[in-house]
PDB file of C-alpha atoms and ligand atoms in Angstrom:
ATOM      1  CA  UNK N   1     116.426  18.103  73.533  1.00 44.00           C
ATOM      2  CA  UNK N   2     114.643  18.278  70.182  1.00 42.00           C
ATOM      3  CA  UNK N   3     113.305  14.783  70.686  1.00 47.00           C
ATOM      4  CA  UNK N   4     112.253  15.682  74.183  1.00 51.00           C
ATOM      5  CA  UNK N   5     110.277  18.694  72.972  1.00 45.00           C
ATOM      6  CA  UNK N   6     108.556  16.650  70.275  1.00 42.00           C
ATOM      7  CA  UNK N   7     107.645  14.184  73.026  1.00 46.00           C
ATOM      8  CA  UNK N   8     106.042  16.939  75.017  1.00 45.00           C
ATOM      9  CA  UNK N   9     104.116  18.073  71.958  1.00 39.00           C
ATOM     10  CA  UNK N  10     102.778  14.574  71.629  1.00 41.00           C
ATOM     11  CA  UNK N  11     101.595  14.714  75.230  1.00 46.00           C
ATOM     12  CA  UNK N  12      99.630  17.821  74.233  1.00 41.00           C
ATOM     13  CA  UNK N  13      97.945  16.081  71.336  1.00 39.00           C
ATOM     14  CA  UNK N  14      97.207  12.951  73.293  1.00 44.00           C
ATOM     15  CA  UNK N  15      95.728  14.722  76.254  1.00 42.00           C
ATOM     16  CA  UNK N  16      93.411  17.313  74.759  1.00 39.00           C
ATOM     17  CA  UNK N  17      91.196  18.862  75.920  1.00 39.00           C
ATOM     18  CA  UNK N  18      93.256  20.057  78.828  1.00 41.00           C
ATOM     19  CA  UNK N  19      93.582  22.829  81.285  1.00 44.00           C
ATOM     20  CA  UNK N  20      90.537  23.084  83.446  1.00 53.00           C
ATOM     21  CA  UNK N  21      92.474  24.166  86.514  1.00 68.00           C
ATOM     22  CA  UNK N  22      90.595  25.475  89.478  1.00 77.00           C
ATOM     23  CA  UNK N  23      91.758  27.110  92.671  1.00 88.00           C
ATOM     24  CA  UNK N  24      92.449  30.662  93.717  1.00 93.00           C
ATOM     25  CA  UNK N  25      95.326  32.275  91.800  1.00 95.00           C
ATOM     26  CA  UNK N  26      97.943  33.529  94.277  1.00 96.00           C
ATOM     27  CA  UNK N  27     100.614  34.533  91.757  1.00 97.00           C
ATOM     28  CA  UNK N  28     100.672  35.040  88.004  1.00 96.00           C
ATOM     29  CA  UNK N  29     103.161  36.331  85.445  1.00 96.00           C
ATOM     30  CA  UNK N  30     104.243  35.388  81.909  1.00 94.00           C
ATOM     31  CA  UNK N  31     106.264  32.395  83.141  1.00 95.00           C
ATOM     32  CA  UNK N  32     104.023  30.740  85.722  1.00 96.00           C
ATOM     33  CA  UNK N  33     100.646  30.776  87.459  1.00 96.00           C
ATOM     34  CA  UNK N  34     100.362  29.517  91.035  1.00 96.00           C
ATOM     35  CA  UNK N  35      96.997  28.287  92.307  1.00 96.00           C
ATOM     36  CA  UNK N  36      95.975  27.156  95.748  1.00 95.00           C
ATOM     37  CA  UNK N  37      95.219  23.439  96.174  1.00 94.00           C
ATOM     38  CA  UNK N  38      94.466  23.661  99.885  1.00 94.00           C
ATOM     39  CA  UNK N  39      95.429  25.924 102.761  1.00 94.00           C
ATOM     40  CA  UNK N  40      99.157  25.085 102.704  1.00 97.00           C
ATOM     41  CA  UNK N  41      99.635  23.625  99.212  1.00 97.00           C
ATOM     42  CA  UNK N  42      99.913  25.303  95.809  1.00 97.00           C
ATOM     43  CA  UNK N  43     100.461  24.187  92.217  1.00 97.00           C
ATOM     44  CA  UNK N  44     102.489  26.289  89.814  1.00 97.00           C
ATOM     45  CA  UNK N  45     101.881  25.880  86.106  1.00 95.00           C
ATOM     46  CA  UNK N  46     104.458  26.758  83.462  1.00 94.00           C
ATOM     47  CA  UNK N  47     103.636  26.711  79.784  1.00 87.00           C
ATOM     48  CA  UNK N  48     106.899  26.137  77.927  1.00 83.00           C
ATOM     49  CA  UNK N  49     106.415  22.349  77.865  1.00 80.00           C
ATOM     50  CA  UNK N  50     102.682  21.717  78.269  1.00 79.00           C
ATOM     51  CA  UNK N  51     101.700  22.981  81.711  1.00 88.00           C
ATOM     52  CA  UNK N  52     104.703  21.563  83.497  1.00 94.00           C
ATOM     53  CA  UNK N  53     103.801  21.556  87.190  1.00 97.00           C
ATOM     54  CA  UNK N  54     105.544  22.711  90.343  1.00 98.00           C
ATOM     55  CA  UNK N  55     104.154  22.057  93.812  1.00 98.00           C
ATOM     56  CA  UNK N  56     104.766  24.213  96.859  1.00 98.00           C
ATOM     57  CA  UNK N  57     104.137  22.417 100.146  1.00 98.00           C
ATOM     58  CA  UNK N  58     104.218  24.308 103.419  1.00 98.00           C
ATOM     59  CA  UNK N  59     104.755  23.037 106.963  1.00 98.00           C
ATOM     60  CA  UNK N  60     105.024  25.026 110.166  1.00 98.00           C
ATOM     61  CA  UNK N  61     108.860  25.158 109.941  1.00 98.00           C
ATOM     62  CA  UNK N  62     109.660  25.126 106.255  1.00 98.00           C
ATOM     63  CA  UNK N  63     108.379  24.580 102.764  1.00 98.00           C
ATOM     64  CA  UNK N  64     109.324  22.273  99.931  1.00 98.00           C
ATOM     65  CA  UNK N  65     109.146  23.099  96.238  1.00 98.00           C
ATOM     66  CA  UNK N  66     108.711  19.954  94.155  1.00 98.00           C
ATOM     67  CA  UNK N  67     110.248  20.656  90.717  1.00 98.00           C
ATOM     68  CA  UNK N  68     111.296  23.971  89.224  1.00 97.00           C
ATOM     69  CA  UNK N  69     109.625  23.937  85.811  1.00 96.00           C
ATOM     70  CA  UNK N  70     111.463  24.979  82.682  1.00 94.00           C
ATOM     71  CA  UNK N  71     112.571  28.594  82.694  1.00 93.00           C
ATOM     72  CA  UNK N  72     110.836  30.655  85.365  1.00 96.00           C
ATOM     73  CA  UNK N  73     112.702  33.809  86.253  1.00 96.00           C
ATOM     74  CA  UNK N  74     113.174  34.626  89.963  1.00 97.00           C
ATOM     75  CA  UNK N  75     111.403  31.454  91.048  1.00 97.00           C
ATOM     76  CA  UNK N  76     112.858  31.794  94.546  1.00 98.00           C
ATOM     77  CA  UNK N  77     111.257  35.234  94.947  1.00 98.00           C
ATOM     78  CA  UNK N  78     107.961  34.010  93.525  1.00 98.00           C
ATOM     79  CA  UNK N  79     107.633  31.125  95.977  1.00 98.00           C
ATOM     80  CA  UNK N  80     108.751  33.349  98.854  1.00 98.00           C
ATOM     81  CA  UNK N  81     105.874  35.695  98.021  1.00 98.00           C
ATOM     82  CA  UNK N  82     103.501  32.750  98.598  1.00 98.00           C
ATOM     83  CA  UNK N  83     105.060  31.080 101.662  1.00 98.00           C
ATOM     84  CA  UNK N  84     106.948  32.913 104.422  1.00 97.00           C
ATOM     85  CA  UNK N  85     108.872  29.723 105.340  1.00 98.00           C
ATOM     86  CA  UNK N  86     112.321  28.880 103.948  1.00 98.00           C
ATOM     87  CA  UNK N  87     111.966  26.833 100.763  1.00 98.00           C
ATOM     88  CA  UNK N  88     114.002  23.750  99.791  1.00 98.00           C
ATOM     89  CA  UNK N  89     113.948  22.504  96.176  1.00 98.00           C
ATOM     90  CA  UNK N  90     113.498  18.795  95.475  1.00 98.00           C
ATOM     91  CA  UNK N  91     112.894  17.145  92.095  1.00 98.00           C
ATOM     92  CA  UNK N  92     110.706  14.291  90.898  1.00 98.00           C
ATOM     93  CA  UNK N  93     113.363  13.588  88.227  1.00 98.00           C
ATOM     94  CA  UNK N  94     115.990  15.287  86.096  1.00 98.00           C
ATOM     95  CA  UNK N  95     114.314  16.410  82.865  1.00 96.00           C
ATOM     96  CA  UNK N  96     114.350  19.932  81.390  1.00 95.00           C
ATOM     97  CA  UNK N  97     110.676  20.636  82.107  1.00 95.00           C
ATOM     98  CA  UNK N  98     111.172  19.805  85.818  1.00 97.00           C
ATOM     99  CA  UNK N  99     114.763  20.870  86.457  1.00 97.00           C
ATOM    100  CA  UNK N 100     115.171  23.574  83.805  1.00 96.00           C
ATOM    101  CA  UNK N 101     117.209  26.736  84.191  1.00 95.00           C
ATOM    102  CA  UNK N 102     114.937  27.851  87.083  1.00 96.00           C
ATOM    103  CA  UNK N 103     116.884  25.498  89.365  1.00 97.00           C
ATOM    104  CA  UNK N 104     119.528  28.222  89.483  1.00 97.00           C
ATOM    105  CA  UNK N 105     117.271  30.276  91.767  1.00 97.00           C
ATOM    106  CA  UNK N 106     118.121  27.780  94.516  1.00 98.00           C
ATOM    107  CA  UNK N 107     121.491  27.074  96.175  1.00 98.00           C
ATOM    108  CA  UNK N 108     120.782  23.339  96.382  1.00 98.00           C
ATOM    109  CA  UNK N 109     118.562  20.725  94.800  1.00 98.00           C
ATOM    110  CA  UNK N 110     117.686  17.291  96.176  1.00 98.00           C
ATOM    111  CA  UNK N 111     117.346  14.495  93.630  1.00 98.00           C
ATOM    112  CA  UNK N 112     117.219  10.718  93.458  1.00 98.00           C
ATOM    113  CA  UNK N 113     120.804   9.519  92.825  1.00 98.00           C
ATOM    114  CA  UNK N 114     119.445   7.339  90.011  1.00 98.00           C
ATOM    115  CA  UNK N 115     119.168  10.444  87.810  1.00 98.00           C
ATOM    116  CA  UNK N 116     122.773  11.576  88.291  1.00 98.00           C
ATOM    117  CA  UNK N 117     123.559  10.247  84.817  1.00 97.00           C
ATOM    118  CA  UNK N 118     121.047  12.730  83.328  1.00 97.00           C
ATOM    119  CA  UNK N 119     122.691  15.807  84.870  1.00 97.00           C
ATOM    120  CA  UNK N 120     125.233  16.369  82.031  1.00 96.00           C
ATOM    121  CA  UNK N 121     122.434  16.336  79.451  1.00 95.00           C
ATOM    122  CA  UNK N 122     119.623  18.130  81.267  1.00 95.00           C
ATOM    123  CA  UNK N 123     121.001  20.077  84.246  1.00 95.00           C
ATOM    124  CA  UNK N 124     124.593  20.833  83.284  1.00 91.00           C
ATOM    125  CA  UNK N 125     124.229  24.571  83.867  1.00 91.00           C
ATOM    126  CA  UNK N 126     123.273  24.173  87.534  1.00 96.00           C
ATOM    127  CA  UNK N 127     125.577  26.253  89.716  1.00 93.00           C
ATOM    128  CA  UNK N 128     124.346  25.020  93.108  1.00 97.00           C
ATOM    129  CA  UNK N 129     124.913  21.855  95.128  1.00 98.00           C
ATOM    130  CA  UNK N 130     123.222  18.587  94.161  1.00 98.00           C
ATOM    131  CA  UNK N 131     122.165  16.572  97.207  1.00 98.00           C
ATOM    132  CA  UNK N 132     120.679  13.093  97.239  1.00 98.00           C
ATOM    133  CA  UNK N 133     117.359  11.840  98.529  1.00 98.00           C
ATOM    134  CA  UNK N 134     117.090   8.456 100.242  1.00 98.00           C
ATOM    135  CA  UNK N 135     114.358   5.978  99.466  1.00 98.00           C
ATOM    136  CA  UNK N 136     111.645   5.989 102.145  1.00 98.00           C
ATOM    137  CA  UNK N 137     113.162   8.933 104.033  1.00 98.00           C
ATOM    138  CA  UNK N 138     110.716  11.269 105.719  1.00 98.00           C
ATOM    139  CA  UNK N 139     111.060  14.969 104.957  1.00 98.00           C
ATOM    140  CA  UNK N 140     109.729  16.812 107.993  1.00 98.00           C
ATOM    141  CA  UNK N 141     108.334  20.282 107.281  1.00 98.00           C
ATOM    142  CA  UNK N 142     106.950  20.800 110.797  1.00 98.00           C
ATOM    143  CA  UNK N 143     103.524  19.274 111.427  1.00 97.00           C
ATOM    144  CA  UNK N 144     103.653  17.899 107.914  1.00 98.00           C
ATOM    145  CA  UNK N 145     105.695  15.061 106.460  1.00 98.00           C
ATOM    146  CA  UNK N 146     106.503  13.946 102.956  1.00 98.00           C
ATOM    147  CA  UNK N 147     107.692  10.382 102.422  1.00 98.00           C
ATOM    148  CA  UNK N 148     110.193   9.833  99.620  1.00 98.00           C
ATOM    149  CA  UNK N 149     109.330   6.807  97.471  1.00 98.00           C
ATOM    150  CA  UNK N 150     111.657   5.933  94.617  1.00 98.00           C
ATOM    151  CA  UNK N 151     109.571   5.017  91.565  1.00 98.00           C
ATOM    152  CA  UNK N 152     111.974   4.290  88.684  1.00 98.00           C
ATOM    153  CA  UNK N 153     110.537   3.698  85.229  1.00 98.00           C
ATOM    154  CA  UNK N 154     110.204   6.977  83.365  1.00 97.00           C
ATOM    155  CA  UNK N 155     113.828   7.597  84.404  1.00 97.00           C
ATOM    156  CA  UNK N 156     116.061   5.620  86.745  1.00 98.00           C
ATOM    157  CA  UNK N 157     115.700   8.316  89.392  1.00 98.00           C
ATOM    158  CA  UNK N 158     111.991   9.095  89.144  1.00 98.00           C
ATOM    159  CA  UNK N 159     110.531   9.743  92.585  1.00 98.00           C
ATOM    160  CA  UNK N 160     107.112  10.092  94.211  1.00 98.00           C
ATOM    161  CA  UNK N 161     106.449  12.073  97.385  1.00 98.00           C
ATOM    162  CA  UNK N 162     103.582  10.955  99.644  1.00 98.00           C
ATOM    163  CA  UNK N 163     101.725  13.165 102.076  1.00 98.00           C
ATOM    164  CA  UNK N 164      99.919  10.412 103.953  1.00 97.00           C
ATOM    165  CA  UNK N 165      98.006  12.720 106.271  1.00 97.00           C
ATOM    166  CA  UNK N 166      96.689  14.797 103.396  1.00 97.00           C
ATOM    167  CA  UNK N 167      95.779  11.634 101.462  1.00 97.00           C
ATOM    168  CA  UNK N 168      97.631  12.578  98.300  1.00 97.00           C
ATOM    169  CA  UNK N 169     101.095  12.518  96.782  1.00 98.00           C
ATOM    170  CA  UNK N 170     103.155  13.953  93.927  1.00 98.00           C
ATOM    171  CA  UNK N 171     104.500  11.596  91.285  1.00 98.00           C
ATOM    172  CA  UNK N 172     106.041  13.812  88.597  1.00 98.00           C
ATOM    173  CA  UNK N 173     106.180  11.823  85.353  1.00 97.00           C
ATOM    174  CA  UNK N 174     106.581   8.462  87.139  1.00 98.00           C
ATOM    175  CA  UNK N 175     103.261   7.180  85.770  1.00 98.00           C
ATOM    176  CA  UNK N 176     103.212   9.454  82.748  1.00 94.00           C
ATOM    177  CA  UNK N 177      99.759  11.049  83.045  1.00 86.00           C
ATOM    178  CA  UNK N 178      98.389  10.006  79.613  1.00 91.00           C
ATOM    179  CA  UNK N 179     101.733   9.078  78.076  1.00 93.00           C
ATOM    180  CA  UNK N 180     104.463   7.218  79.918  1.00 96.00           C
ATOM    181  CA  UNK N 181     107.900   7.511  78.331  1.00 96.00           C
ATOM    182  CA  UNK N 182     109.487   4.364  79.726  1.00 97.00           C
ATOM    183  CA  UNK N 183     113.198   5.076  79.356  1.00 96.00           C
ATOM    184  CA  UNK N 184     114.219   2.239  81.720  1.00 97.00           C
ATOM    185  CA  UNK N 185     112.529  -1.174  81.686  1.00 97.00           C
ATOM    186  CA  UNK N 186     109.280  -2.900  82.553  1.00 98.00           C
ATOM    187  CA  UNK N 187     110.715  -4.822  85.519  1.00 98.00           C
ATOM    188  CA  UNK N 188     111.672  -1.584  87.282  1.00 98.00           C
ATOM    189  CA  UNK N 189     108.337   0.001  86.422  1.00 98.00           C
ATOM    190  CA  UNK N 190     106.354  -3.027  87.620  1.00 98.00           C
ATOM    191  CA  UNK N 191     108.186  -2.887  90.966  1.00 98.00           C
ATOM    192  CA  UNK N 192     107.371   0.856  91.229  1.00 98.00           C
ATOM    193  CA  UNK N 193     103.680   0.236  90.472  1.00 98.00           C
ATOM    194  CA  UNK N 194     103.507  -2.538  93.076  1.00 98.00           C
ATOM    195  CA  UNK N 195     105.038  -0.501  95.879  1.00 97.00           C
ATOM    196  CA  UNK N 196     102.958   2.595  95.094  1.00 98.00           C
ATOM    197  CA  UNK N 197      99.727   0.582  94.888  1.00 98.00           C
ATOM    198  CA  UNK N 198     100.463  -0.959  98.264  1.00 98.00           C
ATOM    199  CA  UNK N 199     101.308   2.423  99.814  1.00 98.00           C
ATOM    200  CA  UNK N 200      98.183   4.041  98.359  1.00 98.00           C
ATOM    201  CA  UNK N 201      95.957   1.211  99.571  1.00 97.00           C
ATOM    202  CA  UNK N 202      97.596   0.994 102.991  1.00 97.00           C
ATOM    203  CA  UNK N 203      97.478   4.722 103.643  1.00 96.00           C
ATOM    204  CA  UNK N 204      94.239   5.784 101.966  1.00 95.00           C
ATOM    205  CA  UNK N 205      96.059   7.917  99.420  1.00 97.00           C
ATOM    206  CA  UNK N 206      93.400   8.984  96.973  1.00 96.00           C
ATOM    207  CA  UNK N 207      95.517  10.310  94.107  1.00 96.00           C
ATOM    208  CA  UNK N 208      98.916  11.549  93.013  1.00 98.00           C
ATOM    209  CA  UNK N 209      99.410  14.980  91.472  1.00 97.00           C
ATOM    210  CA  UNK N 210     101.253  14.666  88.173  1.00 97.00           C
ATOM    211  CA  UNK N 211     104.149  16.523  86.609  1.00 97.00           C
ATOM    212  CA  UNK N 212     101.771  17.956  83.995  1.00 95.00           C
ATOM    213  CA  UNK N 213      98.665  18.697  86.031  1.00 93.00           C
ATOM    214  CA  UNK N 214      95.634  19.998  84.145  1.00 89.00           C
ATOM    215  CA  UNK N 215      93.215  20.202  87.052  1.00 88.00           C
ATOM    216  CA  UNK N 216      91.825  16.674  86.865  1.00 88.00           C
ATOM    217  CA  UNK N 217      94.484  14.280  85.563  1.00 92.00           C
ATOM    218  CA  UNK N 218      95.755  12.971  88.881  1.00 95.00           C
ATOM    219  CA  UNK N 219      97.036   9.390  88.973  1.00 97.00           C
ATOM    220  CA  UNK N 220      94.660   7.007  90.749  1.00 97.00           C
ATOM    221  CA  UNK N 221      95.085   3.571  92.289  1.00 97.00           C
ATOM    222  CA  UNK N 222      92.920   2.059  89.549  1.00 97.00           C
ATOM    223  CA  UNK N 223      95.006   3.592  86.799  1.00 97.00           C
ATOM    224  CA  UNK N 224      98.288   2.415  88.305  1.00 98.00           C
ATOM    225  CA  UNK N 225      96.823  -1.085  88.794  1.00 98.00           C
ATOM    226  CA  UNK N 226      95.820  -1.031  85.129  1.00 97.00           C
ATOM    227  CA  UNK N 227      99.366   0.000  84.133  1.00 98.00           C
ATOM    228  CA  UNK N 228     100.764  -2.762  86.338  1.00 98.00           C
ATOM    229  CA  UNK N 229      98.610  -5.440  84.694  1.00 98.00           C
ATOM    230  CA  UNK N 230      99.440  -4.205  81.185  1.00 98.00           C
ATOM    231  CA  UNK N 231     103.164  -4.036  81.972  1.00 98.00           C
ATOM    232  CA  UNK N 232     103.156  -7.610  83.288  1.00 98.00           C
ATOM    233  CA  UNK N 233     101.516  -8.748  80.062  1.00 98.00           C
ATOM    234  CA  UNK N 234     104.135  -6.945  77.972  1.00 97.00           C
ATOM    235  CA  UNK N 235     106.956  -8.442  80.026  1.00 97.00           C
ATOM    236  CA  UNK N 236     105.544 -11.976  79.732  1.00 96.00           C
ATOM    237  CA  UNK N 237     105.142 -11.578  75.964  1.00 95.00           C
ATOM    238  CA  UNK N 238     101.339 -11.878  76.128  1.00 97.00           C
ATOM    239  CA  UNK N 239     101.004  -8.392  74.647  1.00 95.00           C
ATOM    240  CA  UNK N 240     103.343  -7.098  71.974  1.00 93.00           C
ATOM    241  CA  UNK N 241     103.858  -3.384  71.347  1.00 92.00           C
ATOM    242  CA  UNK N 242     102.995  -1.724  68.066  1.00 92.00           C
ATOM    243  CA  UNK N 243     105.194   0.661  66.175  1.00 89.00           C
ATOM    244  CA  UNK N 244     105.392   4.158  67.655  1.00 86.00           C
ATOM    245  CA  UNK N 245     106.101   6.455  64.697  1.00 79.00           C
ATOM    246  CA  UNK N 246     107.247   9.399  66.836  1.00 76.00           C
ATOM    247  CA  UNK N 247     110.293   7.473  67.983  1.00 73.00           C
ATOM    248  CA  UNK N 248     111.250  10.138  70.545  1.00 74.00           C
ATOM    249  CA  UNK N 249     114.081   9.132  72.871  1.00 78.00           C
ATOM    250  CA  UNK N 250     114.415   6.130  70.542  1.00 83.00           C
ATOM    251  CA  UNK N 251     111.210   4.738  72.080  1.00 92.00           C
ATOM    252  CA  UNK N 252     109.704   3.214  68.961  1.00 93.00           C
ATOM    253  CA  UNK N 253     107.236   0.744  70.478  1.00 95.00           C
ATOM    254  CA  UNK N 254     103.876   1.542  72.103  1.00 96.00           C
ATOM    255  CA  UNK N 255     101.127  -0.256  74.023  1.00 96.00           C
ATOM    256  CA  UNK N 256      97.783   1.265  74.958  1.00 95.00           C
ATOM    257  CA  UNK N 257      95.930   0.936  78.224  1.00 95.00           C
ATOM    258  CA  UNK N 258      92.727   2.450  79.479  1.00 92.00           C
ATOM    259  CA  UNK N 259      93.257   6.159  78.638  1.00 92.00           C
ATOM    260  CA  UNK N 260      97.043   6.107  78.374  1.00 95.00           C
ATOM    261  CA  UNK N 261      99.968   4.844  76.319  1.00 95.00           C
ATOM    262  CA  UNK N 262     103.354   3.470  77.310  1.00 96.00           C
ATOM    263  CA  UNK N 263     106.173   3.951  74.825  1.00 96.00           C
ATOM    264  CA  UNK N 264     109.433   2.003  75.089  1.00 96.00           C
ATOM    265  CA  UNK N 265     111.971   0.045  73.096  1.00 94.00           C
ATOM    266  CA  UNK N 266     113.002  -3.631  72.994  1.00 93.00           C
ATOM    267  CA  UNK N 267     115.574  -3.263  75.749  1.00 93.00           C
ATOM    268  CA  UNK N 268     112.747  -2.369  78.186  1.00 96.00           C
ATOM    269  CA  UNK N 269     111.288  -5.868  77.908  1.00 95.00           C
ATOM    270  CA  UNK N 270     113.447  -7.560  80.485  1.00 79.00           C
TER     271      UNK N 270
HETATM  272 ZN1   ZN E   1     110.100  13.623  82.435  1.00 54.64          ZN
END
């Protein structure tokens, strides 16, 4: 956990200046601020681990909450004050700034089975039922659908959710915003970049909201293409990583792309 927090601090340093969020505030307390993205979509911002982001997505039948932040008291009541529809919690991945103690506001959480191995370390206090998402399943909210796209790389179970009609998606930490902590390997990440690029191009998806949204740091097709090209060069040996002195998660190597870094260790180059 200590290493994780130092990693988040590094994200802060690497991404300044931050926080230029816009949108009408619909809820605010010491733990979280919710702002409206569009008529039926809101972003919640926590501040325990650098504006960790939650997204509330409303259909005509029900709503989905993507991620629960770190430690937001009564999160179920907060989201119910914004949407009148029943809310189901799903997670982009199992890390303490996305599935922190706030998950206990909800009787069940839906995760990618790839992150089951992280539950003992990062979600061991969860009292509810863990259910599993399926790759490419469609979550129907009533007149609004989210497609589940598994995007391993940051963790084995990292997941992106696409709202094709709205023209945007939600990628959590899958592409790392300005700093990707690659805890798996480049082959998995390259495959994730390729499938997301093809889905974005094929469905006119303009951007992906990140797990640490600051108002204008959405992932774009160009950025993910850039990450894909860099990752292929690292995997082929054309580019070698430099030493990453922070060494969080044991990720002691780093490569830099256009406005971002990827940190990893030797075992990722396979
Ligand atoms: Zn994470």
